[in-house]
Short mmCIF file of C-alpha atoms and ligand atoms in Angstrom, two decimals:
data_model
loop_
_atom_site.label_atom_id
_atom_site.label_comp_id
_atom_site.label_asym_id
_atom_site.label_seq_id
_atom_site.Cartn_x
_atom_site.Cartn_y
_atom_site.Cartn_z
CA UNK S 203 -0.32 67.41 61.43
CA UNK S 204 2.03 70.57 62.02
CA UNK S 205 4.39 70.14 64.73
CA UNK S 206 3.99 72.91 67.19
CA UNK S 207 7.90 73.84 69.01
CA UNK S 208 7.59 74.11 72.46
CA UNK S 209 9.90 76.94 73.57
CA UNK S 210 11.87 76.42 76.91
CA UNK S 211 11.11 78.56 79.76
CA UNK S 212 14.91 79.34 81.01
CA UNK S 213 17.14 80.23 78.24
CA UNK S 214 20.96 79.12 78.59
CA UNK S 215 23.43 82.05 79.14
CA UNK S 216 26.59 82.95 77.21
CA UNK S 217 29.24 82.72 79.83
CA UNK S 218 33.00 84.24 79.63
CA UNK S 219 35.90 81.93 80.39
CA UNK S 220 36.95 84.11 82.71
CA UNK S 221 32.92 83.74 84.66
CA UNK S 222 33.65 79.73 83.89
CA UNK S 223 36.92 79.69 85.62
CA UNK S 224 36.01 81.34 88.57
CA UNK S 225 34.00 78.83 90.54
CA UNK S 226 32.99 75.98 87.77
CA UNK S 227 31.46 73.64 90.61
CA UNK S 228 29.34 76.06 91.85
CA UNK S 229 28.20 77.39 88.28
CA UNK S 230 27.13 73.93 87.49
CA UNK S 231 25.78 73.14 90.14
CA UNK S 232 23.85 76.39 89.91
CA UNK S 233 22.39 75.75 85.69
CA UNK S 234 22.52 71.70 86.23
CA UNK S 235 18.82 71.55 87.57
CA UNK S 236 16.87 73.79 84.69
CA UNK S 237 19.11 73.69 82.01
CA UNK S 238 21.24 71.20 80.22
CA UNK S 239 24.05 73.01 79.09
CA UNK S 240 25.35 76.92 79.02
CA UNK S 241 27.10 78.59 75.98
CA UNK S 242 30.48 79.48 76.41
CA UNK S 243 31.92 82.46 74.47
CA UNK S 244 33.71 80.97 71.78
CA UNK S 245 30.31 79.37 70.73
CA UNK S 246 31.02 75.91 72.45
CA UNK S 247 27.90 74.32 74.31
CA UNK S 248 28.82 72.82 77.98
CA UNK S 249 26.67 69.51 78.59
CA UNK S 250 26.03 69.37 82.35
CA UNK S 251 23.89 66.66 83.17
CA UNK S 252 25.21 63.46 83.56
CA UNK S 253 22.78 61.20 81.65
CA UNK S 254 23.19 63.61 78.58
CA UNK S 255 27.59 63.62 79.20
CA UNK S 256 27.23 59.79 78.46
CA UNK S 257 25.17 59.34 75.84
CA UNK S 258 26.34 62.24 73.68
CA UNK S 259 29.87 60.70 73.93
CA UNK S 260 28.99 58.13 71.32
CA UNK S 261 25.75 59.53 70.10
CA UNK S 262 25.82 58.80 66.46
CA UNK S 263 24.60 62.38 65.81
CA UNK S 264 27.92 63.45 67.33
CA UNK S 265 31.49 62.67 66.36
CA UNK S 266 35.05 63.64 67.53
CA UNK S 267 36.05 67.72 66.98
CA UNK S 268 38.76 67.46 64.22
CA UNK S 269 40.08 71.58 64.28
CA UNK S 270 36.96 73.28 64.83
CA UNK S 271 38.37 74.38 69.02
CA UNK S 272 41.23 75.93 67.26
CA UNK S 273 38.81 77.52 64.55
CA UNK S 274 36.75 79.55 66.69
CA UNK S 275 39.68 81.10 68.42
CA UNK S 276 40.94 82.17 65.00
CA UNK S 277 44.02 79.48 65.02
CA UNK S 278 44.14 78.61 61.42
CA UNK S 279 47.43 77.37 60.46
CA UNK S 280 50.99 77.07 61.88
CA UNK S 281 52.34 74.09 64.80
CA UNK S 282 49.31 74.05 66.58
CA UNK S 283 47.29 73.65 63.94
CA UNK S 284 49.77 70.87 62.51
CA UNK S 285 49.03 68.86 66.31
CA UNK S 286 45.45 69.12 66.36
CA UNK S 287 44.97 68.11 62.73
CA UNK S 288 47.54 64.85 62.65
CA UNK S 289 46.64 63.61 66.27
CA UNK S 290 44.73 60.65 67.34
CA UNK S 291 42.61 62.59 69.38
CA UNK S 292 41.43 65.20 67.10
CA UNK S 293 40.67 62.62 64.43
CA UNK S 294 37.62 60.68 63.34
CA UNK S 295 36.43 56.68 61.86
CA UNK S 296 39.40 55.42 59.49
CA UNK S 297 42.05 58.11 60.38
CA UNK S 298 42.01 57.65 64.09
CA UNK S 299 42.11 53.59 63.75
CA UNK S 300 45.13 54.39 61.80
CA UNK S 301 46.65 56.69 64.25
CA UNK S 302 45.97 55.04 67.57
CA UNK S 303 46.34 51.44 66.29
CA UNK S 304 50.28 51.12 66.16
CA UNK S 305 50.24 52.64 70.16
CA UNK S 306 46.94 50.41 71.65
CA UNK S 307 48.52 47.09 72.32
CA UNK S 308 51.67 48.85 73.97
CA UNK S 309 49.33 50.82 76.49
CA UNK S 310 46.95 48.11 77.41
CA UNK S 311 46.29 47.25 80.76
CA UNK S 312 47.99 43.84 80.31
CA UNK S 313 51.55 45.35 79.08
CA UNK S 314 51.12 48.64 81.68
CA UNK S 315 50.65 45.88 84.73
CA UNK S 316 54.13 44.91 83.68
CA UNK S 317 55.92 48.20 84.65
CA UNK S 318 53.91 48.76 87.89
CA UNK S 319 56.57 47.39 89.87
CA UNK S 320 58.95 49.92 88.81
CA UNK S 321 56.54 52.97 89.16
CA UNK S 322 56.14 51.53 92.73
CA UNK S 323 59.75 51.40 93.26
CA UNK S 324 60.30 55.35 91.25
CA UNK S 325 57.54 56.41 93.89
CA UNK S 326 58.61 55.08 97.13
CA UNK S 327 62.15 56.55 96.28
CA UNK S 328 60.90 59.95 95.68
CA UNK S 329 58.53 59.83 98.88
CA UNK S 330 61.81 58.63 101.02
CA UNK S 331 63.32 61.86 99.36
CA UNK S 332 64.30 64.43 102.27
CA UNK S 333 64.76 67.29 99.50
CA UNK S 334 63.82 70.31 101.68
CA UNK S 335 63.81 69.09 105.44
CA UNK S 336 60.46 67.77 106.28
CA UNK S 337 58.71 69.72 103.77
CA UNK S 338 57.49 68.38 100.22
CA UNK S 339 57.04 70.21 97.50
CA UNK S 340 53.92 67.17 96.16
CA UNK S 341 53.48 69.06 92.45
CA UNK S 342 57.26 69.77 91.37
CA UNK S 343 59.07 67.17 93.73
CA UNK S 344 56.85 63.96 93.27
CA UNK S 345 53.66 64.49 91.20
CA UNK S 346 55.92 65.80 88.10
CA UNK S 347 58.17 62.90 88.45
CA UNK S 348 55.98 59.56 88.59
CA UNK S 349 54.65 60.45 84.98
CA UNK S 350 57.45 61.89 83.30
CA UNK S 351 60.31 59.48 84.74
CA UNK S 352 57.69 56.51 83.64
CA UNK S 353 57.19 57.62 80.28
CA UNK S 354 60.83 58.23 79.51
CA UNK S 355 61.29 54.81 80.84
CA UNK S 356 58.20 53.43 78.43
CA UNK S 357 59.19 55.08 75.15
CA UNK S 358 63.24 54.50 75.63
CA UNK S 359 63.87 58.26 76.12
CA UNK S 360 66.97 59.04 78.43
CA UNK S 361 66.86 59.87 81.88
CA UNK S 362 68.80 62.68 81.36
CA UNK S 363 66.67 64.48 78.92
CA UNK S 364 63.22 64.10 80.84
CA UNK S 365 63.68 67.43 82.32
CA UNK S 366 63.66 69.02 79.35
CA UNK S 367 60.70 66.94 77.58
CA UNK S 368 58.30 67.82 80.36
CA UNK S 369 59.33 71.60 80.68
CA UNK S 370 58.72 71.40 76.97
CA UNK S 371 55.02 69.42 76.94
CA UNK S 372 53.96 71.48 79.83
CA UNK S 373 54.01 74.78 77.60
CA UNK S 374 52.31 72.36 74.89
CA UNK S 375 49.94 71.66 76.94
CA UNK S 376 48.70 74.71 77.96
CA UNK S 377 46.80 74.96 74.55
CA UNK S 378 44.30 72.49 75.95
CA UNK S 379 43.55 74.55 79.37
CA UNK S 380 41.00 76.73 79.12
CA UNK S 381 43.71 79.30 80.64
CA UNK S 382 44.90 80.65 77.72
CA UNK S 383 45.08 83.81 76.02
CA UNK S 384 45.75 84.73 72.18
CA UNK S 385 49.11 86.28 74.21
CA UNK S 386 50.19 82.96 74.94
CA UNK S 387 49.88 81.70 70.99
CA UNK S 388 53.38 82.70 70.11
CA UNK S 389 54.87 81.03 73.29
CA UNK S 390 52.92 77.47 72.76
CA UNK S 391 54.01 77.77 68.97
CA UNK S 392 57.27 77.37 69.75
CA UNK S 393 57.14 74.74 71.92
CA UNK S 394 54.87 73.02 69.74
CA UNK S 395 57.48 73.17 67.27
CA UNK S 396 60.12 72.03 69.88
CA UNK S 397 58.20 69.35 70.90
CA UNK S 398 57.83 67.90 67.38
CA UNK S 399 61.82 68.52 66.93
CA UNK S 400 62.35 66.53 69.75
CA UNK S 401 59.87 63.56 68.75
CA UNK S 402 60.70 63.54 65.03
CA UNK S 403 64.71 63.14 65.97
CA UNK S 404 63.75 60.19 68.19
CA UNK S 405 62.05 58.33 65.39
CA UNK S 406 65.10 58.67 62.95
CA UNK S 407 67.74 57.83 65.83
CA UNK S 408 65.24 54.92 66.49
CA UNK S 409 65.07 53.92 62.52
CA UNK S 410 69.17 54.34 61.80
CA UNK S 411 69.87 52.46 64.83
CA UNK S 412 67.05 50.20 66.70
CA UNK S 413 67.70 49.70 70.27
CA UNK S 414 64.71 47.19 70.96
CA UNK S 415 62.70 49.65 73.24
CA UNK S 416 58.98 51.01 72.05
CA UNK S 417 60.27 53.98 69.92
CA UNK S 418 62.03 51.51 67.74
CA UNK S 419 59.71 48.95 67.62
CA UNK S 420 56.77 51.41 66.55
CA UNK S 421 59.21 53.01 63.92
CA UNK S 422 59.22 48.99 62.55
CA UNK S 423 55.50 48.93 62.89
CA UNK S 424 54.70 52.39 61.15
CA UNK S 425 57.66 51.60 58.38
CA UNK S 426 56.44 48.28 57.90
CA UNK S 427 52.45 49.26 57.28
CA UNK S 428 53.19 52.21 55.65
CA UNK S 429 50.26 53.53 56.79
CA UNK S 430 50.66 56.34 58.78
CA UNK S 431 52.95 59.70 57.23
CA UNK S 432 56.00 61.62 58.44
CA UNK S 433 53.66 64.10 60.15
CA UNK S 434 51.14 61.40 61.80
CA UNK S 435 53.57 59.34 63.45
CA UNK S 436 55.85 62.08 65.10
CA UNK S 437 52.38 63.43 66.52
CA UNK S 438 51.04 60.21 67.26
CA UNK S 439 54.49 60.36 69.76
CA UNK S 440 53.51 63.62 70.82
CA UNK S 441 50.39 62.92 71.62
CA UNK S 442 51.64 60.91 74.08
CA UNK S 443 53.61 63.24 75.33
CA UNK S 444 51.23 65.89 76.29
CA UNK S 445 48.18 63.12 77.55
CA UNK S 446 50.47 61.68 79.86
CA UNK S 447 52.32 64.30 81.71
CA UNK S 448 50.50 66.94 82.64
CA UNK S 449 47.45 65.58 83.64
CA UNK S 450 48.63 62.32 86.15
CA UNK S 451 50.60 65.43 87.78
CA UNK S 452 47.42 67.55 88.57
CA UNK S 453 45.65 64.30 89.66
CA UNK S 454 48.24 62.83 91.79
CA UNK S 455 48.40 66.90 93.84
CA UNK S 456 44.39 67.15 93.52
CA UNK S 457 43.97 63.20 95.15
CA UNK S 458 46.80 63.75 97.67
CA UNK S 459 45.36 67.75 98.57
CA UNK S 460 41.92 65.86 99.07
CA UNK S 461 42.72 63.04 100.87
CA UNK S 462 45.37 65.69 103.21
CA UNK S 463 42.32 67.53 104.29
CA UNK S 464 40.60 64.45 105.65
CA UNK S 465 42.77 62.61 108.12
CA UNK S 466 40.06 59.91 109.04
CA UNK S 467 40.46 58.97 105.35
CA UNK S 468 44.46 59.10 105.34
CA UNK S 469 44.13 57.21 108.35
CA UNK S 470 41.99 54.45 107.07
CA UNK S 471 44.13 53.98 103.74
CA UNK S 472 47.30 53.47 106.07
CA UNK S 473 45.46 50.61 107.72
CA UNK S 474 43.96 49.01 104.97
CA UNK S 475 45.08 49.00 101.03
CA UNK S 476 42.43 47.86 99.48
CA UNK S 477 40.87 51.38 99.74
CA UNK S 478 43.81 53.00 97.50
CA UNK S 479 42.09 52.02 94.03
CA UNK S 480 38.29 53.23 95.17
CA UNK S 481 40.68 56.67 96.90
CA UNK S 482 41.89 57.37 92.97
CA UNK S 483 38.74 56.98 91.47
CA UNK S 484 36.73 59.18 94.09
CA UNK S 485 39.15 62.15 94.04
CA UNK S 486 38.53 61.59 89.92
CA UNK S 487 35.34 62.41 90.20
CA UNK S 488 35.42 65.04 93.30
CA UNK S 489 37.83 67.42 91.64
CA UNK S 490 38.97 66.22 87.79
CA UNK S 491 42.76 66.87 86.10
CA UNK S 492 40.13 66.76 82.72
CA UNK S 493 37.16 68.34 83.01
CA UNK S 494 35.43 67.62 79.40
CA UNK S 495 35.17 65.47 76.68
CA UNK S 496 35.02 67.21 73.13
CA UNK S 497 32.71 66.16 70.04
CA UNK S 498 30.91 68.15 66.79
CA UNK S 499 27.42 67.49 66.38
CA UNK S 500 26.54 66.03 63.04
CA UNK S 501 22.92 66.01 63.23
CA UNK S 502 20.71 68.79 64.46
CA UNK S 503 20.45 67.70 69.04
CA UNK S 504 17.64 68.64 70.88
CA UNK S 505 17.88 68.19 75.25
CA UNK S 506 15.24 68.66 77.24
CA UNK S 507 13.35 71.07 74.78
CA UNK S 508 16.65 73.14 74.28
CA UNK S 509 17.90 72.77 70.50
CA UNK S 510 21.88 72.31 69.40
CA UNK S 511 22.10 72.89 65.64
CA UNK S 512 24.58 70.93 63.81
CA UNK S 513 27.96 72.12 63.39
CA UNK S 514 27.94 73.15 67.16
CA UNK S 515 30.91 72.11 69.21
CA UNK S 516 30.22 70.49 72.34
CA UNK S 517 32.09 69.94 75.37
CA UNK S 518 30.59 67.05 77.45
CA UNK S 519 31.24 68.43 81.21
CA UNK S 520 32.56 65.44 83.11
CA UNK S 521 33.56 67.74 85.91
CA UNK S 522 29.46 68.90 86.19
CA UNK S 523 28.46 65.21 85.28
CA UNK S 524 30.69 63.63 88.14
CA UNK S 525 28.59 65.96 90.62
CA UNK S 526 25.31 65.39 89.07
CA UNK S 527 23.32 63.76 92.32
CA UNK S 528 20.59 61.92 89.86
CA UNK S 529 24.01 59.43 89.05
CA UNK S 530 26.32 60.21 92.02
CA UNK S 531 23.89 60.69 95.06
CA UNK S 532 25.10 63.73 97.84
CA UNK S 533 28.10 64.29 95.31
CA UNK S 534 29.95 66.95 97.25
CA UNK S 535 30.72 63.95 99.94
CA UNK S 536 34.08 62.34 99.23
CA UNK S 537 32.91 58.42 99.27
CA UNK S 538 35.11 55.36 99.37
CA UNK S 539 32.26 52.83 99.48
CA UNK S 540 29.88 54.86 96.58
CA UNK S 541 28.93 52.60 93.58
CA UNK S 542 30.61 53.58 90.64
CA UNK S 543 30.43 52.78 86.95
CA UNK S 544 32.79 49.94 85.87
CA UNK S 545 34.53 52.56 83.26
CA UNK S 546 35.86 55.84 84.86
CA UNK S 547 33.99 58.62 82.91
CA UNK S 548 36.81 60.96 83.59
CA UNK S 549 38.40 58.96 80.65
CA UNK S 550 36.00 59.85 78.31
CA UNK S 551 34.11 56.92 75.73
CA UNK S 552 33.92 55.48 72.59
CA UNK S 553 36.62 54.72 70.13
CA UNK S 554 38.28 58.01 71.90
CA UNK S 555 38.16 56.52 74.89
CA UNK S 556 41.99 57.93 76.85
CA UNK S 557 45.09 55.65 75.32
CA UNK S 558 46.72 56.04 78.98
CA UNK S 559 44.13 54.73 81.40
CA UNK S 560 45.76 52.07 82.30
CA UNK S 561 49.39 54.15 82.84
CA UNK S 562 47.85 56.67 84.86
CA UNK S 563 45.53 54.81 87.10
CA UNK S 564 48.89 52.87 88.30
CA UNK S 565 50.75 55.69 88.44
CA UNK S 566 47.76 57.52 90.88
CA UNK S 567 47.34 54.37 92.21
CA UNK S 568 51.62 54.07 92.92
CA UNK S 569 52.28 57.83 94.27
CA UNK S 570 48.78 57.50 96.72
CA UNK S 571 50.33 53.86 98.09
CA UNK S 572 53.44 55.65 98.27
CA UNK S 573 52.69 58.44 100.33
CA UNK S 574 50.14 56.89 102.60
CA UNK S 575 52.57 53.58 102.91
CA UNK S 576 55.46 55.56 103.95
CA UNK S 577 57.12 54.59 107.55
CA UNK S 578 56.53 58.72 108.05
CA UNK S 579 53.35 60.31 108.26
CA UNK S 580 52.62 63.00 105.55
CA UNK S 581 50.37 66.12 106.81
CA UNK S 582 48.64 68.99 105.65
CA UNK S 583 51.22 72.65 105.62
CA UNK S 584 48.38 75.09 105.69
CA UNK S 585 48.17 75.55 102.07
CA UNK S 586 44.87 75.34 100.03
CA UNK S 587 44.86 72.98 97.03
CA UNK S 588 44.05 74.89 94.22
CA UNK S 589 42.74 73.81 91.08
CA UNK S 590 41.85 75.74 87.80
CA UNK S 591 39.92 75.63 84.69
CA UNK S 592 36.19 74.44 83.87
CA UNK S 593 37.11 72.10 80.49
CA UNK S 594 39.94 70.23 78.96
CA UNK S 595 43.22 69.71 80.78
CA UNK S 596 43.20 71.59 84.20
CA UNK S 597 46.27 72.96 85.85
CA UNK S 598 46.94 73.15 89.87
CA UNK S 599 48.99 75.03 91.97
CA UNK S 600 52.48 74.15 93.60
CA UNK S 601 50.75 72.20 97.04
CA UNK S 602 53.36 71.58 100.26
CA UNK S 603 52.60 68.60 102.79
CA UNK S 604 55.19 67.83 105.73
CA UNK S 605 56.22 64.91 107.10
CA UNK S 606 56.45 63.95 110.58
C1 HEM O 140 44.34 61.24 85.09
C2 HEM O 140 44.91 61.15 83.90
C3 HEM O 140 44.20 61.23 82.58
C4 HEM O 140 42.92 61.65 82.29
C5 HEM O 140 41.83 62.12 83.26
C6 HEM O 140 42.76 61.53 80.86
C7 HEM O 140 41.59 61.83 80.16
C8 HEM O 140 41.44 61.74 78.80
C9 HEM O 140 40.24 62.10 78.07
C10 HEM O 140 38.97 62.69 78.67
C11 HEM O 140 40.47 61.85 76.76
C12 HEM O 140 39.50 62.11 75.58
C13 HEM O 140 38.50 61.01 75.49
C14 HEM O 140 37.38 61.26 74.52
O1 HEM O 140 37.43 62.19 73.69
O2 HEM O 140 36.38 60.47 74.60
C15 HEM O 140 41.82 61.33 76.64
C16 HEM O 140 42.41 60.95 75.45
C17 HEM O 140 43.74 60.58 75.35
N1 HEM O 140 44.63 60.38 76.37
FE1 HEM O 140 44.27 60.63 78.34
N2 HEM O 140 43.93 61.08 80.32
C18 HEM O 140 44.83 60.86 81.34
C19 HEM O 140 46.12 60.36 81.22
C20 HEM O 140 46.72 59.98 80.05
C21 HEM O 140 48.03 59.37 79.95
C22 HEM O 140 48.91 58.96 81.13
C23 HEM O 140 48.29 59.22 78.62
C24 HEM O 140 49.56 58.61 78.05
C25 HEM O 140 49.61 57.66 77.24
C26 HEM O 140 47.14 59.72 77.88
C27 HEM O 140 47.02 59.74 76.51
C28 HEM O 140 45.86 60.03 75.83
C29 HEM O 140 45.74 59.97 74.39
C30 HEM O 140 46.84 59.62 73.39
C31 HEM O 140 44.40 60.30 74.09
C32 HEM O 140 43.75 60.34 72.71
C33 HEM O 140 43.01 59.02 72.49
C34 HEM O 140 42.24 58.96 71.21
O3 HEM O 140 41.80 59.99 70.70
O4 HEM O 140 42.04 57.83 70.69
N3 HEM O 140 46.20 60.16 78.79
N4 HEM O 140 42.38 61.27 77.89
#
């Protein structure tokens, strides 16, 4: 019997990044209904529907990008290059076990409920902070903080130099915004190269002269297994680095910008606590600090008559799956009482799955309790939040509240 191919009646468009970062919601929102993803310029296919976001994430015909992002941007070699190809995240099967094994058991949920006391204690002090009268700056004088200060604190690094680790992963991290021009290359080179500087010296202070804090006991681990090279665990490190301060910043603005504009929802978190974990996880989904998930496909895809060749790279839209009303009816509403999976998809899946889950829902969980606990009341200054990019990390805007 010959198979006849049915050809679909919309075909998906070829969009800029510029036309993506516009107004992502809307262009979602706008493709989601007849067509499963849209092409992006650089030859990457955005998954929109929701069913499709969570079942390619561990489809076996799909597996984790290794370089191929960097690849179709023409990035080749050099310190970029050097990240993507000895991190965790850009790894696959036996190489990533290797990679994220020696750091699981130190950011489990178990061993992160152990420092939420003092990221509850770091955030109340900065919300009791008067730094410019009434007025507070929420991105550079609180969000930056709660991650930064609490990862210094995790990994042994000294107070003193946490300034100048996040100034330096912030420019690191810019190579997985979709803001980003071939301009910019040269600038996130050298930080990348700074960054690694700064991680590799840590491990040998660490291994001449233990100190009993995480660096040195994962130098022990990594020495002892011998399993990991020079390269893998300095990246491994900064890794770290870049997952876990950029992105709790943009979510702790984007949750408190959201919950600002509502004051009936401000209000009911003052009076009653138990809504600050469902609060985290809504403003998640409303408006994402990570907006996709990446993977290759392996084996030729076809969705909803639409066919994805293999060797395509995919980016699985959480921020157009989170809004998708067949799994999150009237999704534009911001609900405290919606059901919600068990797993946060914003975290991605599979063996992938983000390292820091457990650090930053505590610490979004810590700056929201924070503010909204404070003897003060925090309102709205006028300004707009403002959020950018339609994939990977996604960057916001300096956002002032005031307190009364
Ligand atoms: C709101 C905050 C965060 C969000 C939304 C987020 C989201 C994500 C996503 C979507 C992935 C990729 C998952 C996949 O490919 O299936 C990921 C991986 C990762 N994240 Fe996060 N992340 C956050 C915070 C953090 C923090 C605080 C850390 C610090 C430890 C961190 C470290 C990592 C690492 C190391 C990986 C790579 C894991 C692997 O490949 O095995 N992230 N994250």
């Amino acid at each position: 019997m010959t198979k006849t191919t049915v050809m679909p009646s919309v075909l998906p468009p070829t969009l800029s990044f510029a036309d993506l970062n516009i107004q992502p919601h809307d262009t979602f929102a706008t493709y989601r209904p007849s067509l499963p993803f849209v092409r992006r310029e650089d030859g990457a296919y955005l998954i929109l529907r929701a069913s499709d976001v969570q079942a390619l994430a561990k489809d076996p015909r799909t597996k984790q990008v290794e370089t191929q992002l960097l690849a179709a941007r023409g990035i080749s070699g050099g310190p970029i290059m050097d990240l993507f190809s000895n991190s965790m995240l850009f790894s696959n099967d036996e190489t990533h076990r290797r990679r994220r094994q020696p750091l699981a058991k130190c950011f489990s949920f178990r061993m992160m409920e152990g420092i939420r006391r003092d990221v509850r204690l770091l955030a109340e002090d900065l919300a009791s902070r008067r730094l410019d009268g009434d007025k507070l700056r929420l991105r550079d004088d609180f969000a930056s903080a709660i991650p930064s200060i609490t990862l210094a604190g995790i990994l042994g690094i000294d107070s003193s130099d946490v300034p100048l680790f996040t100034s330096i992963a912030y420019r690191v991290s810019k190579i997985l915004t979709t803001s980003w021009t071939d301009e910019d290359i040269p600038g996130i080179e050298v930080a990348a190269r700074e960054l690694e500087a700064y991680c590799s010296d840590l491990i040998a202070d660490r291994r001449r002269s233990p100190k009993g804090d995480f660096i040195s006991e994962y130098v022990a681990s990594v020495d002892q297994d011998a399993n990991l090279s020079a390269m893998e665990a300095i990246m491994q490190l900064v890794s770290i680095v870049i997952g876990g301060t950029d992105t709790t910043r943009a979510a702790i603005v984007i949750q408190t910008g959201l919950l600002l504009e509502r004051a009936d929802l401000w209000e009911a978190l003052r009076k009653d606590e138990n809504l600050i974990v469902p609060a985290v996880a809504e403003a998640l989904r409303v408006e994402p600090a990570v907006a996709s998930i990446p993977r290759l496909v392996v084996r030729d895809i076809e969705l909803d008559q639409h066919f994805i060749p293999s060797g395509s790279v995919l980016l699985l839209s959480t921020m157009s799956a989170l809004r998708d009303p067949e799994a999150f009816p009237d999704p534009e509403r911001f609900d405290l009482y919606r059901e919600r999976p068990r797993w946060h998809p914003v975290y991605g899946d599979g063996p992938h799955r983000c390292l820091g889950q457990a650090l930053a829902q505590l610490e979004l969980e810590e700056a929201l309790r924070a503010l909204v606990g404070s003897r003060h009341r925090l309102l709205p200054a006028g300004q707009q939040l403002n959020v950018h990019g339609h994939a990977g990390i996604r960057q916001v805007d300096e956002l002032e509240a005031r307190w009364t």
